[in-house]
Amino acid sequence: EEEHEDFLRRIERGDSRDDLLAVARGWTAERVSKLLAPQRAQALRLAEGLGREVDVIVEGGSLRLGRDELRPFFGALVHCVRNALDHGLEGPEERVAAGKPRRGTLWLSAVATDDAFIVSVKDDGRGIDWDRVRARALRLGLPAATAADLRAALLRDGFSTRDEVTACSGRGVGLAAVAAACEEQGGRVELDTTFGRGTEVRFVFPEPAGSCVMPAATVRQAS
């Protein structure tokens, strides 16, 4: 219904024939919301197992993806979600003690710009402790002099700030796996974090005209 109403609005405002055809052809492509659904379900299951209280918000799910080669990336994205729940978001008592709402929030979003398709995993948790990352990198003999060194270490296969391996973390697979899946398709990883406030990991893919994301509705949608 949402897409039908959007299509009628496009006709009424006089969109070009080519634009209307592009929208109609996009209906055969898969909604991003379907690709993000497993990550949302995994986040809720993991939160329950870890004793976290969390709201998981999906934004941009009305976009349609027209590139099958990005499917492996969406499969790997679950590692980033697990990382956000286990490393990022605090338990209810810890959040209250830090002056935060008892319930944490995890955002899974997708947005198409003129030249990129961006998938983001964002939380309002602890943020990245770069001092801990630096200490771990030095222990492993990795470069740790600059911010770029620390970012590279964090995305390195086998790197983890956890000393013990659990069912959820400690093996250093998470961010490295999803970063590799992103870069394999020509994308790049961007990190934005504030200690004590949260972290956003963005996966930015170049969007060749007409081949990556096809429009559904004209607005971003939360579910």
mmCIF file of N, CA, C and O in Angstrom, residues 61-162:
data_model
loop_
_atom_site.group_PDB
_atom_site.id
_atom_site.type_symbol
_atom_site.label_atom_id
_atom_site.label_comp_id
_atom_site.label_asym_id
_atom_site.label_seq_id
_atom_site.Cartn_x
_atom_site.Cartn_y
_atom_site.Cartn_z
ATOM 1 N N GLY A 61 14.195 0.406 5.586
ATOM 2 C CA GLY A 61 13.876 -0.926 5.098
ATOM 3 C C GLY A 61 13.007 -0.951 3.860
ATOM 4 O O GLY A 61 12.861 -1.982 3.208
ATOM 5 N N SER A 62 12.415 0.187 3.505
ATOM 6 C CA SER A 62 11.554 0.235 2.326
ATOM 7 C C SER A 62 12.359 0.305 1.033
ATOM 8 O O SER A 62 11.801 0.148 -0.053
ATOM 9 N N LEU A 63 13.662 0.552 1.133
ATOM 10 C CA LEU A 63 14.500 0.505 -0.067
ATOM 11 C C LEU A 63 14.518 -0.912 -0.626
ATOM 12 O O LEU A 63 14.345 -1.877 0.107
ATOM 13 N N ARG A 64 14.759 -1.020 -1.932
ATOM 14 C CA ARG A 64 14.869 -2.337 -2.558
ATOM 15 C C ARG A 64 16.268 -2.502 -3.126
ATOM 16 O O ARG A 64 16.797 -1.591 -3.760
ATOM 17 N N LEU A 65 16.846 -3.659 -2.890
ATOM 18 C CA LEU A 65 18.211 -3.920 -3.302
ATOM 19 C C LEU A 65 18.225 -4.668 -4.630
ATOM 20 O O LEU A 65 17.613 -5.724 -4.764
ATOM 21 N N GLY A 66 18.942 -4.125 -5.601
ATOM 22 C CA GLY A 66 18.988 -4.740 -6.913
ATOM 23 C C GLY A 66 20.306 -5.396 -7.238
ATOM 24 O O GLY A 66 20.600 -5.651 -8.400
ATOM 25 N N ARG A 67 21.133 -5.660 -6.205
ATOM 26 C CA ARG A 67 22.429 -6.290 -6.449
ATOM 27 C C ARG A 67 22.556 -7.541 -5.596
ATOM 28 O O ARG A 67 22.742 -7.485 -4.386
ATOM 29 N N ASP A 68 22.458 -8.706 -6.211
ATOM 30 C CA ASP A 68 22.542 -9.958 -5.469
ATOM 31 C C ASP A 68 23.898 -10.146 -4.803
ATOM 32 O O ASP A 68 24.019 -10.858 -3.802
ATOM 33 N N GLU A 69 24.944 -9.512 -5.365
ATOM 34 C CA GLU A 69 26.271 -9.727 -4.820
ATOM 35 C C GLU A 69 26.436 -9.146 -3.415
ATOM 36 O O GLU A 69 27.401 -9.450 -2.723
ATOM 37 N N LEU A 70 25.494 -8.309 -2.966
ATOM 38 C CA LEU A 70 25.583 -7.779 -1.602
ATOM 39 C C LEU A 70 24.951 -8.712 -0.570
ATOM 40 O O LEU A 70 25.052 -8.460 0.632
ATOM 41 N N ARG A 71 24.309 -9.775 -1.007
ATOM 42 C CA ARG A 71 23.681 -10.700 -0.059
ATOM 43 C C ARG A 71 24.680 -11.292 0.940
ATOM 44 O O ARG A 71 24.370 -11.405 2.132
ATOM 45 N N PRO A 72 25.886 -11.715 0.495
ATOM 46 C CA PRO A 72 26.845 -12.229 1.486
ATOM 47 C C PRO A 72 27.192 -11.206 2.557
ATOM 48 O O PRO A 72 27.409 -11.570 3.720
ATOM 49 N N PHE A 73 27.233 -9.927 2.177
ATOM 50 C CA PHE A 73 27.507 -8.891 3.171
ATOM 51 C C PHE A 73 26.411 -8.869 4.227
ATOM 52 O O PHE A 73 26.693 -8.802 5.427
ATOM 53 N N PHE A 74 25.150 -8.915 3.793
ATOM 54 C CA PHE A 74 24.053 -8.894 4.764
ATOM 55 C C PHE A 74 24.084 -10.132 5.659
ATOM 56 O O PHE A 74 23.706 -10.072 6.826
ATOM 57 N N GLY A 75 24.553 -11.251 5.116
ATOM 58 C CA GLY A 75 24.707 -12.438 5.951
ATOM 59 C C GLY A 75 25.769 -12.244 7.020
ATOM 60 O O GLY A 75 25.610 -12.697 8.160
ATOM 61 N N ALA A 76 26.858 -11.555 6.657
ATOM 62 C CA ALA A 76 27.949 -11.322 7.609
ATOM 63 C C ALA A 76 27.623 -10.219 8.605
ATOM 64 O O ALA A 76 28.244 -10.138 9.673
ATOM 65 N N LEU A 77 26.653 -9.373 8.280
ATOM 66 C CA LEU A 77 26.333 -8.224 9.132
ATOM 67 C C LEU A 77 25.937 -8.640 10.542
ATOM 68 O O LEU A 77 26.074 -7.871 11.491
ATOM 69 N N VAL A 78 25.457 -9.857 10.684
ATOM 70 C CA VAL A 78 25.050 -10.343 12.000
ATOM 71 C C VAL A 78 26.215 -10.295 12.979
ATOM 72 O O VAL A 78 26.015 -10.106 14.189
ATOM 73 N N HIS A 79 27.458 -10.422 12.497
ATOM 74 C CA HIS A 79 28.618 -10.340 13.389
ATOM 75 C C HIS A 79 28.719 -8.959 14.026
ATOM 76 O O HIS A 79 29.067 -8.823 15.202
ATOM 77 N N CYS A 80 28.422 -7.931 13.248
ATOM 78 C CA CYS A 80 28.468 -6.565 13.769
ATOM 79 C C CYS A 80 27.366 -6.346 14.801
ATOM 80 O O CYS A 80 27.566 -5.676 15.809
ATOM 81 N N VAL A 81 26.213 -6.927 14.544
ATOM 82 C CA VAL A 81 25.095 -6.826 15.480
ATOM 83 C C VAL A 81 25.447 -7.501 16.805
ATOM 84 O O VAL A 81 25.204 -6.959 17.891
ATOM 85 N N ARG A 82 26.020 -8.686 16.714
ATOM 86 C CA ARG A 82 26.424 -9.407 17.930
ATOM 87 C C ARG A 82 27.471 -8.605 18.700
ATOM 88 O O ARG A 82 27.438 -8.527 19.931
ATOM 89 N N ASN A 83 28.390 -7.991 17.974
ATOM 90 C CA ASN A 83 29.423 -7.181 18.610
ATOM 91 C C ASN A 83 28.815 -5.999 19.363
ATOM 92 O O ASN A 83 29.223 -5.675 20.489
ATOM 93 N N ALA A 84 27.826 -5.356 18.734
ATOM 94 C CA ALA A 84 27.172 -4.206 19.378
ATOM 95 C C ALA A 84 26.445 -4.621 20.650
ATOM 96 O O ALA A 84 26.486 -3.901 21.655
ATOM 97 N N LEU A 85 25.797 -5.779 20.621
ATOM 98 C CA LEU A 85 25.055 -6.240 21.793
ATOM 99 C C LEU A 85 25.984 -6.685 22.911
ATOM 100 O O LEU A 85 25.748 -6.377 24.089
ATOM 101 N N ASP A 86 27.041 -7.405 22.562
ATOM 102 C CA ASP A 86 27.906 -7.993 23.582
ATOM 103 C C ASP A 86 28.952 -7.011 24.106
ATOM 104 O O ASP A 86 29.209 -6.931 25.306
ATOM 105 N N HIS A 87 29.574 -6.250 23.205
ATOM 106 C CA HIS A 87 30.620 -5.313 23.604
ATOM 107 C C HIS A 87 30.080 -3.910 23.893
ATOM 108 O O HIS A 87 30.597 -3.214 24.765
ATOM 109 N N GLY A 88 29.091 -3.489 23.106
ATOM 110 C CA GLY A 88 28.652 -2.108 23.177
ATOM 111 C C GLY A 88 27.610 -1.817 24.236
ATOM 112 O O GLY A 88 27.847 -1.024 25.160
ATOM 113 N N LEU A 89 26.464 -2.431 24.114
ATOM 114 C CA LEU A 89 25.353 -2.115 25.014
ATOM 115 C C LEU A 89 25.567 -2.682 26.415
ATOM 116 O O LEU A 89 25.930 -3.844 26.584
ATOM 117 N N GLU A 90 25.312 -1.846 27.408
ATOM 118 C CA GLU A 90 25.456 -2.259 28.794
ATOM 119 C C GLU A 90 24.196 -2.968 29.297
ATOM 120 O O GLU A 90 23.128 -2.873 28.694
ATOM 121 N N GLY A 91 24.341 -3.628 30.435
ATOM 122 C CA GLY A 91 23.172 -4.178 31.111
ATOM 123 C C GLY A 91 22.353 -3.065 31.741
ATOM 124 O O GLY A 91 22.838 -1.931 31.889
ATOM 125 N N PRO A 92 21.111 -3.343 32.124
ATOM 126 C CA PRO A 92 20.221 -2.296 32.670
ATOM 127 C C PRO A 92 20.809 -1.544 33.862
ATOM 128 O O PRO A 92 20.742 -0.309 33.916
ATOM 129 N N GLU A 93 21.392 -2.260 34.816
ATOM 130 C CA GLU A 93 21.915 -1.595 36.008
ATOM 131 C C GLU A 93 23.098 -0.689 35.674
ATOM 132 O O GLU A 93 23.216 0.415 36.210
ATOM 133 N N GLU A 94 23.960 -1.170 34.798
ATOM 134 C CA GLU A 94 25.110 -0.363 34.406
ATOM 135 C C GLU A 94 24.673 0.906 33.680
ATOM 136 O O GLU A 94 25.250 1.982 33.886
ATOM 137 N N ARG A 95 23.647 0.793 32.871
ATOM 138 C CA ARG A 95 23.154 1.966 32.152
ATOM 139 C C ARG A 95 22.556 2.990 33.122
ATOM 140 O O ARG A 95 22.810 4.190 33.005
ATOM 141 N N VAL A 96 21.778 2.506 34.065
ATOM 142 C CA VAL A 96 21.170 3.406 35.048
ATOM 143 C C VAL A 96 22.259 4.109 35.861
ATOM 144 O O VAL A 96 22.190 5.323 36.112
ATOM 145 N N ALA A 97 23.285 3.358 36.265
ATOM 146 C CA ALA A 97 24.385 3.941 37.035
ATOM 147 C C ALA A 97 25.126 5.007 36.236
ATOM 148 O O ALA A 97 25.679 5.954 36.808
ATOM 149 N N ALA A 98 25.117 4.870 34.909
ATOM 150 C CA ALA A 98 25.798 5.838 34.043
ATOM 151 C C ALA A 98 24.885 6.991 33.647
ATOM 152 O O ALA A 98 25.277 7.853 32.851
ATOM 153 N N GLY A 99 23.669 7.019 34.203
ATOM 154 C CA GLY A 99 22.744 8.098 33.894
ATOM 155 C C GLY A 99 22.016 7.922 32.572
ATOM 156 O O GLY A 99 21.492 8.899 32.014
ATOM 157 N N LYS A 100 21.965 6.713 32.076
ATOM 158 C CA LYS A 100 21.295 6.435 30.809
ATOM 159 C C LYS A 100 19.941 5.781 31.061
ATOM 160 O O LYS A 100 19.684 5.248 32.148
ATOM 161 N N PRO A 101 19.067 5.772 30.052
ATOM 162 C CA PRO A 101 17.826 5.009 30.175
ATOM 163 C C PRO A 101 18.137 3.534 30.399
ATOM 164 O O PRO A 101 19.153 3.022 29.895
ATOM 165 N N ARG A 102 17.302 2.862 31.120
ATOM 166 C CA ARG A 102 17.506 1.447 31.429
ATOM 167 C C ARG A 102 17.606 0.601 30.152
ATOM 168 O O ARG A 102 18.413 -0.312 30.057
ATOM 169 N N ARG A 103 16.782 0.945 29.157
ATOM 170 C CA ARG A 103 16.779 0.210 27.898
ATOM 171 C C ARG A 103 17.738 0.852 26.906
ATOM 172 O O ARG A 103 17.745 2.080 26.738
ATOM 173 N N GLY A 104 18.545 0.032 26.291
ATOM 174 C CA GLY A 104 19.421 0.526 25.250
ATOM 175 C C GLY A 104 18.703 0.549 23.909
ATOM 176 O O GLY A 104 17.592 0.034 23.781
ATOM 177 N N THR A 105 19.341 1.129 22.913
ATOM 178 C CA THR A 105 18.768 1.182 21.570
ATOM 179 C C THR A 105 19.811 0.757 20.554
ATOM 180 O O THR A 105 20.965 1.180 20.619
ATOM 181 N N LEU A 106 19.374 -0.083 19.631
ATOM 182 C CA LEU A 106 20.218 -0.512 18.511
ATOM 183 C C LEU A 106 19.487 -0.130 17.235
ATOM 184 O O LEU A 106 18.320 -0.485 17.048
ATOM 185 N N TRP A 107 20.178 0.609 16.372
ATOM 186 C CA TRP A 107 19.593 1.024 15.095
ATOM 187 C C TRP A 107 20.250 0.242 13.960
ATOM 188 O O TRP A 107 21.480 0.173 13.875
ATOM 189 N N LEU A 108 19.443 -0.314 13.089
ATOM 190 C CA LEU A 108 19.912 -0.934 11.859
ATOM 191 C C LEU A 108 19.322 -0.113 10.726
ATOM 192 O O LEU A 108 18.102 -0.024 10.591
ATOM 193 N N SER A 109 20.170 0.523 9.937
ATOM 194 C CA SER A 109 19.631 1.440 8.939
ATOM 195 C C SER A 109 20.287 1.256 7.584
ATOM 196 O O SER A 109 21.403 0.752 7.468
ATOM 197 N N ALA A 110 19.549 1.668 6.563
ATOM 198 C CA ALA A 110 20.059 1.669 5.192
ATOM 199 C C ALA A 110 19.568 2.941 4.527
ATOM 200 O O ALA A 110 18.414 3.356 4.719
ATOM 201 N N VAL A 111 20.444 3.566 3.761
ATOM 202 C CA VAL A 111 20.070 4.794 3.067
ATOM 203 C C VAL A 111 20.790 4.839 1.733
ATOM 204 O O VAL A 111 21.938 4.385 1.613
ATOM 205 N N ALA A 112 20.100 5.347 0.723
ATOM 206 C CA ALA A 112 20.698 5.526 -0.601
ATOM 207 C C ALA A 112 20.907 7.013 -0.844
ATOM 208 O O ALA A 112 19.982 7.807 -0.690
ATOM 209 N N THR A 113 22.125 7.390 -1.195
ATOM 210 C CA THR A 113 22.418 8.771 -1.576
ATOM 211 C C THR A 113 22.633 8.805 -3.092
ATOM 212 O O THR A 113 22.438 7.809 -3.774
ATOM 213 N N ASP A 114 23.036 9.952 -3.603
ATOM 214 C CA ASP A 114 23.266 10.064 -5.044
ATOM 215 C C ASP A 114 24.375 9.131 -5.531
ATOM 216 O O ASP A 114 24.354 8.681 -6.674
ATOM 217 N N ASP A 115 25.345 8.849 -4.671
ATOM 218 C CA ASP A 115 26.491 8.064 -5.140
ATOM 219 C C ASP A 115 26.891 6.925 -4.208
ATOM 220 O O ASP A 115 27.976 6.349 -4.353
ATOM 221 N N ALA A 116 26.039 6.584 -3.238
ATOM 222 C CA ALA A 116 26.424 5.524 -2.303
ATOM 223 C C ALA A 116 25.204 4.838 -1.696
ATOM 224 O O ALA A 116 24.105 5.405 -1.656
ATOM 225 N N PHE A 117 25.418 3.627 -1.260
ATOM 226 C CA PHE A 117 24.430 2.878 -0.483
ATOM 227 C C PHE A 117 25.095 2.589 0.854
ATOM 228 O O PHE A 117 26.175 2.001 0.901
ATOM 229 N N ILE A 118 24.472 3.032 1.955
ATOM 230 C CA ILE A 118 25.108 2.980 3.265
ATOM 231 C C ILE A 118 24.263 2.156 4.227
ATOM 232 O O ILE A 118 23.073 2.418 4.420
ATOM 233 N N VAL A 119 24.885 1.157 4.826
ATOM 234 C CA VAL A 119 24.255 0.354 5.861
ATOM 235 C C VAL A 119 24.941 0.682 7.178
ATOM 236 O O VAL A 119 26.175 0.745 7.247
ATOM 237 N N SER A 120 24.157 0.898 8.217
ATOM 238 C CA SER A 120 24.721 1.333 9.495
ATOM 239 C C SER A 120 24.195 0.489 10.649
ATOM 240 O O SER A 120 23.018 0.130 10.688
ATOM 241 N N VAL A 121 25.092 0.187 11.583
ATOM 242 C CA VAL A 121 24.726 -0.443 12.854
ATOM 243 C C VAL A 121 25.172 0.520 13.949
ATOM 244 O O VAL A 121 26.368 0.820 14.079
ATOM 245 N N LYS A 122 24.219 1.007 14.717
ATOM 246 C CA LYS A 122 24.511 2.040 15.716
ATOM 247 C C LYS A 122 23.913 1.658 17.059
ATOM 248 O O LYS A 122 22.796 1.133 17.118
ATOM 249 N N ASP A 123 24.649 1.917 18.128
ATOM 250 C CA ASP A 123 24.132 1.655 19.474
ATOM 251 C C ASP A 123 24.420 2.845 20.377
ATOM 252 O O ASP A 123 25.251 3.697 20.056
ATOM 253 N N ASP A 124 23.708 2.899 21.495
ATOM 254 C CA ASP A 124 23.949 3.973 22.469
ATOM 255 C C ASP A 124 24.623 3.413 23.716
ATOM 256 O O ASP A 124 24.293 3.772 24.835
ATOM 257 N N GLY A 125 25.586 2.544 23.487
ATOM 258 C CA GLY A 125 26.253 1.860 24.585
ATOM 259 C C GLY A 125 27.527 2.509 25.071
ATOM 260 O O GLY A 125 27.641 3.737 25.151
ATOM 261 N N ARG A 126 28.532 1.677 25.348
ATOM 262 C CA ARG A 126 29.758 2.135 26.013
ATOM 263 C C ARG A 126 30.673 2.949 25.112
ATOM 264 O O ARG A 126 31.477 3.737 25.586
ATOM 265 N N GLY A 127 30.595 2.723 23.821
ATOM 266 C CA GLY A 127 31.584 3.304 22.930
ATOM 267 C C GLY A 127 32.859 2.475 22.960
ATOM 268 O O GLY A 127 33.027 1.587 23.800
ATOM 269 N N ILE A 128 33.748 2.732 22.030
ATOM 270 C CA ILE A 128 34.993 1.966 21.940
ATOM 271 C C ILE A 128 36.035 2.555 22.883
ATOM 272 O O ILE A 128 36.279 3.760 22.883
ATOM 273 N N ASP A 129 36.638 1.690 23.683
ATOM 274 C CA ASP A 129 37.719 2.097 24.585
ATOM 275 C C ASP A 129 39.031 1.970 23.811
ATOM 276 O O ASP A 129 39.629 0.888 23.733
ATOM 277 N N TRP A 130 39.479 3.076 23.221
ATOM 278 C CA TRP A 130 40.665 3.020 22.382
ATOM 279 C C TRP A 130 41.921 2.698 23.173
ATOM 280 O O TRP A 130 42.882 2.114 22.621
ATOM 281 N N ASP A 131 41.964 3.036 24.463
ATOM 282 C CA ASP A 131 43.125 2.679 25.284
ATOM 283 C C ASP A 131 43.240 1.156 25.404
ATOM 284 O O ASP A 131 44.345 0.598 25.361
ATOM 285 N N ARG A 132 42.098 0.520 25.521
ATOM 286 C CA ARG A 132 42.098 -0.944 25.610
ATOM 287 C C ARG A 132 42.494 -1.562 24.266
ATOM 288 O O ARG A 132 43.219 -2.557 24.224
ATOM 289 N N VAL A 133 42.013 -0.957 23.188
ATOM 290 C CA VAL A 133 42.393 -1.428 21.857
ATOM 291 C C VAL A 133 43.898 -1.282 21.659
ATOM 292 O O VAL A 133 44.571 -2.185 21.144
ATOM 293 N N ARG A 134 44.439 -0.134 22.079
ATOM 294 C CA ARG A 134 45.883 0.111 21.931
ATOM 295 C C ARG A 134 46.688 -0.914 22.723
ATOM 296 O O ARG A 134 47.682 -1.480 22.220
ATOM 297 N N ALA A 135 46.279 -1.167 23.959
ATOM 298 C CA ALA A 135 47.005 -2.119 24.803
ATOM 299 C C ALA A 135 46.997 -3.514 24.182
ATOM 300 O O ALA A 135 48.024 -4.208 24.188
ATOM 301 N N ARG A 136 45.857 -3.905 23.644
ATOM 302 C CA ARG A 136 45.753 -5.220 23.021
ATOM 303 C C ARG A 136 46.601 -5.294 21.758
ATOM 304 O O ARG A 136 47.269 -6.297 21.501
ATOM 305 N N ALA A 137 46.582 -4.221 20.966
ATOM 306 C CA ALA A 137 47.367 -4.194 19.733
ATOM 307 C C ALA A 137 48.855 -4.314 20.047
ATOM 308 O O ALA A 137 49.583 -5.079 19.389
ATOM 309 N N LEU A 138 49.330 -3.588 21.054
ATOM 310 C CA LEU A 138 50.747 -3.650 21.426
ATOM 311 C C LEU A 138 51.116 -5.042 21.919
ATOM 312 O O LEU A 138 52.214 -5.551 21.627
ATOM 313 N N ARG A 139 50.206 -5.677 22.650
ATOM 314 C CA ARG A 139 50.457 -7.026 23.151
ATOM 315 C C ARG A 139 50.617 -8.022 22.001
ATOM 316 O O ARG A 139 51.361 -8.993 22.092
ATOM 317 N N LEU A 140 49.890 -7.738 20.891
ATOM 318 C CA LEU A 140 49.949 -8.619 19.737
ATOM 319 C C LEU A 140 51.026 -8.209 18.732
ATOM 320 O O LEU A 140 51.167 -8.818 17.679
ATOM 321 N N GLY A 141 51.773 -7.147 19.053
ATOM 322 C CA GLY A 141 52.827 -6.695 18.164
ATOM 323 C C GLY A 141 52.326 -5.947 16.949
ATOM 324 O O GLY A 141 53.008 -5.890 15.918
ATOM 325 N N LEU A 142 51.155 -5.325 17.066
ATOM 326 C CA LEU A 142 50.578 -4.584 15.950
ATOM 327 C C LEU A 142 50.868 -3.092 16.096
ATOM 328 O O LEU A 142 51.025 -2.589 17.214
ATOM 329 N N PRO A 143 50.916 -2.355 14.989
ATOM 330 C CA PRO A 143 51.098 -0.900 15.069
ATOM 331 C C PRO A 143 49.962 -0.273 15.881
ATOM 332 O O PRO A 143 48.799 -0.668 15.744
ATOM 333 N N ALA A 144 50.303 0.694 16.721
ATOM 334 C CA ALA A 144 49.282 1.312 17.569
ATOM 335 C C ALA A 144 49.586 2.782 17.836
ATOM 336 O O ALA A 144 49.139 3.340 18.835
ATOM 337 N N ALA A 145 50.299 3.426 16.929
ATOM 338 C CA ALA A 145 50.730 4.804 17.170
ATOM 339 C C ALA A 145 49.679 5.825 16.776
ATOM 340 O O ALA A 145 49.637 6.926 17.329
ATOM 341 N N THR A 146 48.831 5.498 15.818
ATOM 342 C CA THR A 146 47.873 6.471 15.301
ATOM 343 C C THR A 146 46.445 5.934 15.377
ATOM 344 O O THR A 146 46.221 4.739 15.600
ATOM 345 N N ALA A 147 45.500 6.847 15.157
ATOM 346 C CA ALA A 147 44.093 6.435 15.129
ATOM 347 C C ALA A 147 43.852 5.432 14.006
ATOM 348 O O ALA A 147 43.071 4.486 14.157
ATOM 349 N N ALA A 148 44.532 5.622 12.880
ATOM 350 C CA ALA A 148 44.383 4.695 11.761
ATOM 351 C C ALA A 148 44.914 3.310 12.129
ATOM 352 O O ALA A 148 44.331 2.281 11.742
ATOM 353 N N ASP A 149 46.006 3.265 12.895
ATOM 354 C CA ASP A 149 46.552 1.985 13.354
ATOM 355 C C ASP A 149 45.537 1.249 14.228
ATOM 356 O O ASP A 149 45.338 0.034 14.092
ATOM 357 N N LEU A 150 44.914 1.978 15.130
ATOM 358 C CA LEU A 150 43.966 1.360 16.063
ATOM 359 C C LEU A 150 42.725 0.862 15.325
ATOM 360 O O LEU A 150 42.198 -0.211 15.630
ATOM 361 N N ARG A 151 42.269 1.648 14.355
ATOM 362 C CA ARG A 151 41.122 1.221 13.570
ATOM 363 C C ARG A 151 41.452 -0.047 12.790
ATOM 364 O O ARG A 151 40.658 -0.983 12.733
ATOM 365 N N ALA A 152 42.645 -0.088 12.197
ATOM 366 C CA ALA A 152 43.068 -1.263 11.442
ATOM 367 C C ALA A 152 43.166 -2.485 12.345
ATOM 368 O O ALA A 152 42.781 -3.593 11.956
ATOM 369 N N ALA A 153 43.666 -2.286 13.563
ATOM 370 C CA ALA A 153 43.768 -3.398 14.506
ATOM 371 C C ALA A 153 42.389 -3.928 14.868
ATOM 372 O O ALA A 153 42.164 -5.149 14.929
ATOM 373 N N LEU A 154 41.451 -3.018 15.096
ATOM 374 C CA LEU A 154 40.101 -3.414 15.491
ATOM 375 C C LEU A 154 39.420 -4.246 14.410
ATOM 376 O O LEU A 154 38.609 -5.131 14.721
ATOM 377 N N LEU A 155 39.753 -3.975 13.149
ATOM 378 C CA LEU A 155 39.132 -4.689 12.033
ATOM 379 C C LEU A 155 39.961 -5.887 11.576
ATOM 380 O O LEU A 155 39.606 -6.537 10.594
ATOM 381 N N ARG A 156 41.036 -6.175 12.281
ATOM 382 C CA ARG A 156 41.932 -7.270 11.904
ATOM 383 C C ARG A 156 41.351 -8.618 12.329
ATOM 384 O O ARG A 156 40.813 -8.762 13.433
ATOM 385 N N ASP A 157 41.480 -9.606 11.457
ATOM 386 C CA ASP A 157 41.004 -10.948 11.763
ATOM 387 C C ASP A 157 41.743 -11.499 12.983
ATOM 388 O O ASP A 157 42.972 -11.430 13.065
ATOM 389 N N GLY A 158 40.995 -12.004 13.950
ATOM 390 C CA GLY A 158 41.582 -12.582 15.150
ATOM 391 C C GLY A 158 41.796 -11.595 16.280
ATOM 392 O O GLY A 158 42.218 -11.991 17.370
ATOM 393 N N PHE A 159 41.474 -10.305 16.046
ATOM 394 C CA PHE A 159 41.686 -9.296 17.091
ATOM 395 C C PHE A 159 40.456 -9.186 17.980
ATOM 396 O O PHE A 159 39.331 -9.055 17.500
ATOM 397 N N SER A 160 40.662 -9.231 19.275
ATOM 398 C CA SER A 160 39.566 -9.041 20.235
ATOM 399 C C SER A 160 40.118 -8.419 21.498
ATOM 400 O O SER A 160 41.251 -8.708 21.911
ATOM 401 N N THR A 161 39.337 -7.555 22.117
ATOM 402 C CA THR A 161 39.750 -6.972 23.388
ATOM 403 C C THR A 161 39.365 -7.866 24.562
ATOM 404 O O THR A 161 39.706 -7.567 25.707
ATOM 405 N N ARG A 162 38.644 -8.956 24.273
ATOM 406 C CA ARG A 162 38.273 -9.893 25.325
ATOM 407 C C ARG A 162 39.402 -10.891 25.564
ATOM 408 O O ARG A 162 39.982 -11.413 24.624
#
